[in-house]
Amino acid sequence: MKFGARVAIGVSAALVVLMLAGVVYVSAFVGWGPGRAEPGDVVGTWTGPRGAQVTLREDGSAAATKVPGGYSGYHPAHAFSGEGTWTLRKPTNSLAEQEIQVEVGTGAGQRATIELVVDGRGARNGIHVPVSAESALGIDFRKAS
């Protein structure tokens, strides 16, 4: 084998190792992968677009204000408000997204349930309401307090 071919193979192997190390670093330290949180990470008030707000209290109670309850394409179709409860669900496996289920009363005998997805480790990238199961798009909420 010629010297140039050996050098090319060596350089290629080194680049593959560096790329794999970068992927491991990013997934372990930067936060690629599904979000994970503890209850204390998500307690507080979260604000979203158009005045949407979700408050998750330490005692498991919740309040929702102008939270999107449906979609027309990728745009919120209607919103709801109310008081209720929240639960931080355990992920079903290591690749599953962790969800927060919020259930609130919206009127006389009516209830609404919303699933919020945790973004980043400790919800540091916020939480969001997915537009659909097939889409990565969602309505983003950021922690206000």
PDB file of C-alpha atoms in Angstrom:
ATOM      1  CA  MET A   1       0.000   0.000   0.000  1.00  0.00           C
ATOM      2  CA  LYS A   2       1.327   3.433  -0.870  1.00  0.00           C
ATOM      3  CA  PHE A   3       2.207   5.942   1.810  1.00  0.00           C
ATOM      4  CA  GLY A   4      -0.499   8.425   0.668  1.00  0.00           C
ATOM      5  CA  ALA A   5      -3.230   5.787   0.974  1.00  0.00           C
ATOM      6  CA  ARG A   6      -2.093   4.912   4.507  1.00  0.00           C
ATOM      7  CA  VAL A   7      -2.161   8.562   5.521  1.00  0.00           C
ATOM      8  CA  ALA A   8      -5.659   8.994   4.033  1.00  0.00           C
ATOM      9  CA  ILE A   9      -6.939   5.940   5.920  1.00  0.00           C
ATOM     10  CA  GLY A  10      -5.345   7.162   9.162  1.00  0.00           C
ATOM     11  CA  VAL A  11      -6.801  10.652   8.784  1.00  0.00           C
ATOM     12  CA  SER A  12     -10.241   9.205   7.969  1.00  0.00           C
ATOM     13  CA  ALA A  13     -10.145   6.965  11.033  1.00  0.00           C
ATOM     14  CA  ALA A  14      -9.101   9.882  13.234  1.00  0.00           C
ATOM     15  CA  LEU A  15     -11.965  12.022  11.886  1.00  0.00           C
ATOM     16  CA  VAL A  16     -14.497   9.253  12.586  1.00  0.00           C
ATOM     17  CA  VAL A  17     -13.230   8.948  16.176  1.00  0.00           C
ATOM     18  CA  LEU A  18     -13.409  12.735  16.664  1.00  0.00           C
ATOM     19  CA  MET A  19     -16.957  12.877  15.250  1.00  0.00           C
ATOM     20  CA  LEU A  20     -18.118  10.070  17.558  1.00  0.00           C
ATOM     21  CA  ALA A  21     -16.501  11.799  20.532  1.00  0.00           C
ATOM     22  CA  GLY A  22     -18.335  15.000  19.574  1.00  0.00           C
ATOM     23  CA  VAL A  23     -21.683  13.207  19.438  1.00  0.00           C
ATOM     24  CA  VAL A  24     -21.061  11.639  22.861  1.00  0.00           C
ATOM     25  CA  TYR A  25     -20.037  15.027  24.301  1.00  0.00           C
ATOM     26  CA  VAL A  26     -23.057  16.850  22.891  1.00  0.00           C
ATOM     27  CA  SER A  27     -25.537  14.191  24.008  1.00  0.00           C
ATOM     28  CA  ALA A  28     -24.030  13.904  27.500  1.00  0.00           C
ATOM     29  CA  PHE A  29     -23.249  17.523  28.279  1.00  0.00           C
ATOM     30  CA  VAL A  30     -25.188  19.779  25.931  1.00  0.00           C
ATOM     31  CA  GLY A  31     -28.511  17.988  26.202  1.00  0.00           C
ATOM     32  CA  TRP A  32     -29.496  16.262  22.992  1.00  0.00           C
ATOM     33  CA  GLY A  33     -32.099  13.660  23.655  1.00  0.00           C
ATOM     34  CA  PRO A  34     -35.398  13.705  25.472  1.00  0.00           C
ATOM     35  CA  GLY A  35     -35.910  16.222  28.275  1.00  0.00           C
ATOM     36  CA  ARG A  36     -35.891  15.056  31.868  1.00  0.00           C
ATOM     37  CA  ALA A  37     -37.001  16.856  35.016  1.00  0.00           C
ATOM     38  CA  GLU A  38     -37.817  16.398  38.656  1.00  0.00           C
ATOM     39  CA  PRO A  39     -41.010  17.922  40.094  1.00  0.00           C
ATOM     40  CA  GLY A  40     -39.055  20.833  41.622  1.00  0.00           C
ATOM     41  CA  ASP A  41     -37.677  21.723  38.183  1.00  0.00           C
ATOM     42  CA  VAL A  42     -41.137  22.403  36.740  1.00  0.00           C
ATOM     43  CA  VAL A  43     -42.842  24.072  39.708  1.00  0.00           C
ATOM     44  CA  GLY A  44     -43.522  27.700  38.889  1.00  0.00           C
ATOM     45  CA  THR A  45     -45.249  29.850  36.292  1.00  0.00           C
ATOM     46  CA  TRP A  46     -44.622  29.193  32.613  1.00  0.00           C
ATOM     47  CA  THR A  47     -45.575  31.739  29.956  1.00  0.00           C
ATOM     48  CA  GLY A  48     -46.260  31.183  26.274  1.00  0.00           C
ATOM     49  CA  PRO A  49     -47.515  33.097  23.254  1.00  0.00           C
ATOM     50  CA  ARG A  50     -50.711  35.174  23.173  1.00  0.00           C
ATOM     51  CA  GLY A  51     -50.918  35.437  26.969  1.00  0.00           C
ATOM     52  CA  ALA A  52     -50.863  31.671  27.564  1.00  0.00           C
ATOM     53  CA  GLN A  53     -49.747  30.756  31.066  1.00  0.00           C
ATOM     54  CA  VAL A  54     -49.464  27.557  33.106  1.00  0.00           C
ATOM     55  CA  THR A  55     -48.752  27.600  36.832  1.00  0.00           C
ATOM     56  CA  LEU A  56     -47.615  24.327  38.422  1.00  0.00           C
ATOM     57  CA  ARG A  57     -47.647  24.446  42.228  1.00  0.00           C
ATOM     58  CA  GLU A  58     -45.645  22.329  44.659  1.00  0.00           C
ATOM     59  CA  ASP A  59     -48.821  20.814  46.131  1.00  0.00           C
ATOM     60  CA  GLY A  60     -49.832  19.356  42.731  1.00  0.00           C
ATOM     61  CA  SER A  61     -52.413  22.023  41.937  1.00  0.00           C
ATOM     62  CA  ALA A  62     -52.322  23.903  38.645  1.00  0.00           C
ATOM     63  CA  ALA A  63     -53.771  26.935  36.918  1.00  0.00           C
ATOM     64  CA  ALA A  64     -54.050  27.459  33.170  1.00  0.00           C
ATOM     65  CA  THR A  65     -54.780  30.738  31.395  1.00  0.00           C
ATOM     66  CA  LYS A  66     -55.380  31.011  27.635  1.00  0.00           C
ATOM     67  CA  VAL A  67     -53.692  27.635  26.988  1.00  0.00           C
ATOM     68  CA  PRO A  68     -54.124  26.324  23.428  1.00  0.00           C
ATOM     69  CA  GLY A  69     -56.673  23.520  23.408  1.00  0.00           C
ATOM     70  CA  GLY A  70     -56.713  22.675  19.716  1.00  0.00           C
ATOM     71  CA  TYR A  71     -55.082  23.534  16.437  1.00  0.00           C
ATOM     72  CA  SER A  72     -55.978  24.609  12.946  1.00  0.00           C
ATOM     73  CA  GLY A  73     -52.949  23.434  11.019  1.00  0.00           C
ATOM     74  CA  TYR A  74     -50.092  24.617  13.202  1.00  0.00           C
ATOM     75  CA  HIS A  75     -51.943  27.537  14.798  1.00  0.00           C
ATOM     76  CA  PRO A  76     -53.911  27.449  18.076  1.00  0.00           C
ATOM     77  CA  ALA A  77     -57.641  27.231  17.294  1.00  0.00           C
ATOM     78  CA  HIS A  78     -59.051  27.971  20.757  1.00  0.00           C
ATOM     79  CA  ALA A  79     -57.794  28.423  24.289  1.00  0.00           C
ATOM     80  CA  PHE A  80     -58.993  27.433  27.737  1.00  0.00           C
ATOM     81  CA  SER A  81     -58.474  28.571  31.321  1.00  0.00           C
ATOM     82  CA  GLY A  82     -59.134  26.943  34.670  1.00  0.00           C
ATOM     83  CA  GLU A  83     -57.860  25.447  37.922  1.00  0.00           C
ATOM     84  CA  GLY A  84     -56.910  21.808  38.495  1.00  0.00           C
ATOM     85  CA  THR A  85     -53.987  19.443  39.048  1.00  0.00           C
ATOM     86  CA  TRP A  86     -50.745  18.391  37.383  1.00  0.00           C
ATOM     87  CA  THR A  87     -48.615  15.234  37.301  1.00  0.00           C
ATOM     88  CA  LEU A  88     -45.051  14.776  36.076  1.00  0.00           C
ATOM     89  CA  ARG A  89     -45.088  11.419  34.317  1.00  0.00           C
ATOM     90  CA  LYS A  90     -42.159   9.036  34.294  1.00  0.00           C
ATOM     91  CA  PRO A  91     -40.856   8.359  30.773  1.00  0.00           C
ATOM     92  CA  THR A  92     -41.789   4.931  29.406  1.00  0.00           C
ATOM     93  CA  ASN A  93     -38.223   4.307  28.192  1.00  0.00           C
ATOM     94  CA  SER A  94     -34.879   6.087  27.801  1.00  0.00           C
ATOM     95  CA  LEU A  95     -35.844   7.569  24.426  1.00  0.00           C
ATOM     96  CA  ALA A  96     -39.356   8.705  25.347  1.00  0.00           C
ATOM     97  CA  GLU A  97     -40.123  12.334  26.075  1.00  0.00           C
ATOM     98  CA  GLN A  98     -41.134  13.157  29.638  1.00  0.00           C
ATOM     99  CA  GLU A  99     -44.569  14.724  29.914  1.00  0.00           C
ATOM    100  CA  ILE A 100     -46.481  16.850  32.377  1.00  0.00           C
ATOM    101  CA  GLN A 101     -50.217  16.162  32.406  1.00  0.00           C
ATOM    102  CA  VAL A 102     -52.337  19.144  33.423  1.00  0.00           C
ATOM    103  CA  GLU A 103     -56.071  18.689  33.973  1.00  0.00           C
ATOM    104  CA  VAL A 104     -58.245  21.692  34.758  1.00  0.00           C
ATOM    105  CA  GLY A 105     -61.925  22.476  35.111  1.00  0.00           C
ATOM    106  CA  THR A 106     -62.975  24.874  32.364  1.00  0.00           C
ATOM    107  CA  GLY A 107     -66.615  25.448  33.238  1.00  0.00           C
ATOM    108  CA  ALA A 108     -69.740  23.788  34.563  1.00  0.00           C
ATOM    109  CA  GLY A 109     -68.846  20.091  34.529  1.00  0.00           C
ATOM    110  CA  GLN A 110     -66.239  20.528  31.799  1.00  0.00           C
ATOM    111  CA  ARG A 111     -62.576  19.584  32.010  1.00  0.00           C
ATOM    112  CA  ALA A 112     -59.585  19.978  29.712  1.00  0.00           C
ATOM    113  CA  THR A 113     -56.383  17.948  29.738  1.00  0.00           C
ATOM    114  CA  ILE A 114     -53.130  19.084  28.192  1.00  0.00           C
ATOM    115  CA  GLU A 115     -49.851  17.210  27.803  1.00  0.00           C
ATOM    116  CA  LEU A 116     -46.756  19.392  28.123  1.00  0.00           C
ATOM    117  CA  VAL A 117     -43.392  17.984  27.011  1.00  0.00           C
ATOM    118  CA  VAL A 118     -40.235  18.673  29.033  1.00  0.00           C
ATOM    119  CA  ASP A 119     -37.441  20.254  26.953  1.00  0.00           C
ATOM    120  CA  GLY A 120     -33.852  19.750  28.113  1.00  0.00           C
ATOM    121  CA  ARG A 121     -32.378  18.492  31.343  1.00  0.00           C
ATOM    122  CA  GLY A 122     -34.276  20.003  34.278  1.00  0.00           C
ATOM    123  CA  ALA A 123     -36.646  21.665  31.766  1.00  0.00           C
ATOM    124  CA  ARG A 124     -33.927  24.275  31.176  1.00  0.00           C
ATOM    125  CA  ASN A 125     -35.126  24.707  27.579  1.00  0.00           C
ATOM    126  CA  GLY A 126     -38.736  25.114  28.699  1.00  0.00           C
ATOM    127  CA  ILE A 127     -41.819  23.004  28.151  1.00  0.00           C
ATOM    128  CA  HIS A 128     -44.082  22.813  25.125  1.00  0.00           C
ATOM    129  CA  VAL A 129     -47.434  21.632  23.868  1.00  0.00           C
ATOM    130  CA  PRO A 130     -46.846  19.494  20.763  1.00  0.00           C
ATOM    131  CA  VAL A 131     -48.932  20.482  17.738  1.00  0.00           C
ATOM    132  CA  SER A 132     -49.288  16.797  16.850  1.00  0.00           C
ATOM    133  CA  ALA A 133     -47.666  13.437  17.577  1.00  0.00           C
ATOM    134  CA  GLU A 134     -46.089  13.493  14.119  1.00  0.00           C
ATOM    135  CA  SER A 135     -44.544  16.958  14.442  1.00  0.00           C
ATOM    136  CA  ALA A 136     -41.617  18.355  16.404  1.00  0.00           C
ATOM    137  CA  LEU A 137     -43.364  21.743  16.386  1.00  0.00           C
ATOM    138  CA  GLY A 138     -45.143  22.991  19.457  1.00  0.00           C
ATOM    139  CA  ILE A 139     -46.285  25.952  21.512  1.00  0.00           C
ATOM    140  CA  ASP A 140     -43.299  26.888  23.699  1.00  0.00           C
ATOM    141  CA  PHE A 141     -43.531  27.964  27.340  1.00  0.00           C
ATOM    142  CA  ARG A 142     -40.660  29.572  29.268  1.00  0.00           C
ATOM    143  CA  LYS A 143     -40.359  29.744  33.033  1.00  0.00           C
ATOM    144  CA  ALA A 144     -41.324  33.154  34.369  1.00  0.00           C
ATOM    145  CA  SER A 145     -40.980  32.385  38.080  1.00  0.00           C
TER     146      SER A 145
END
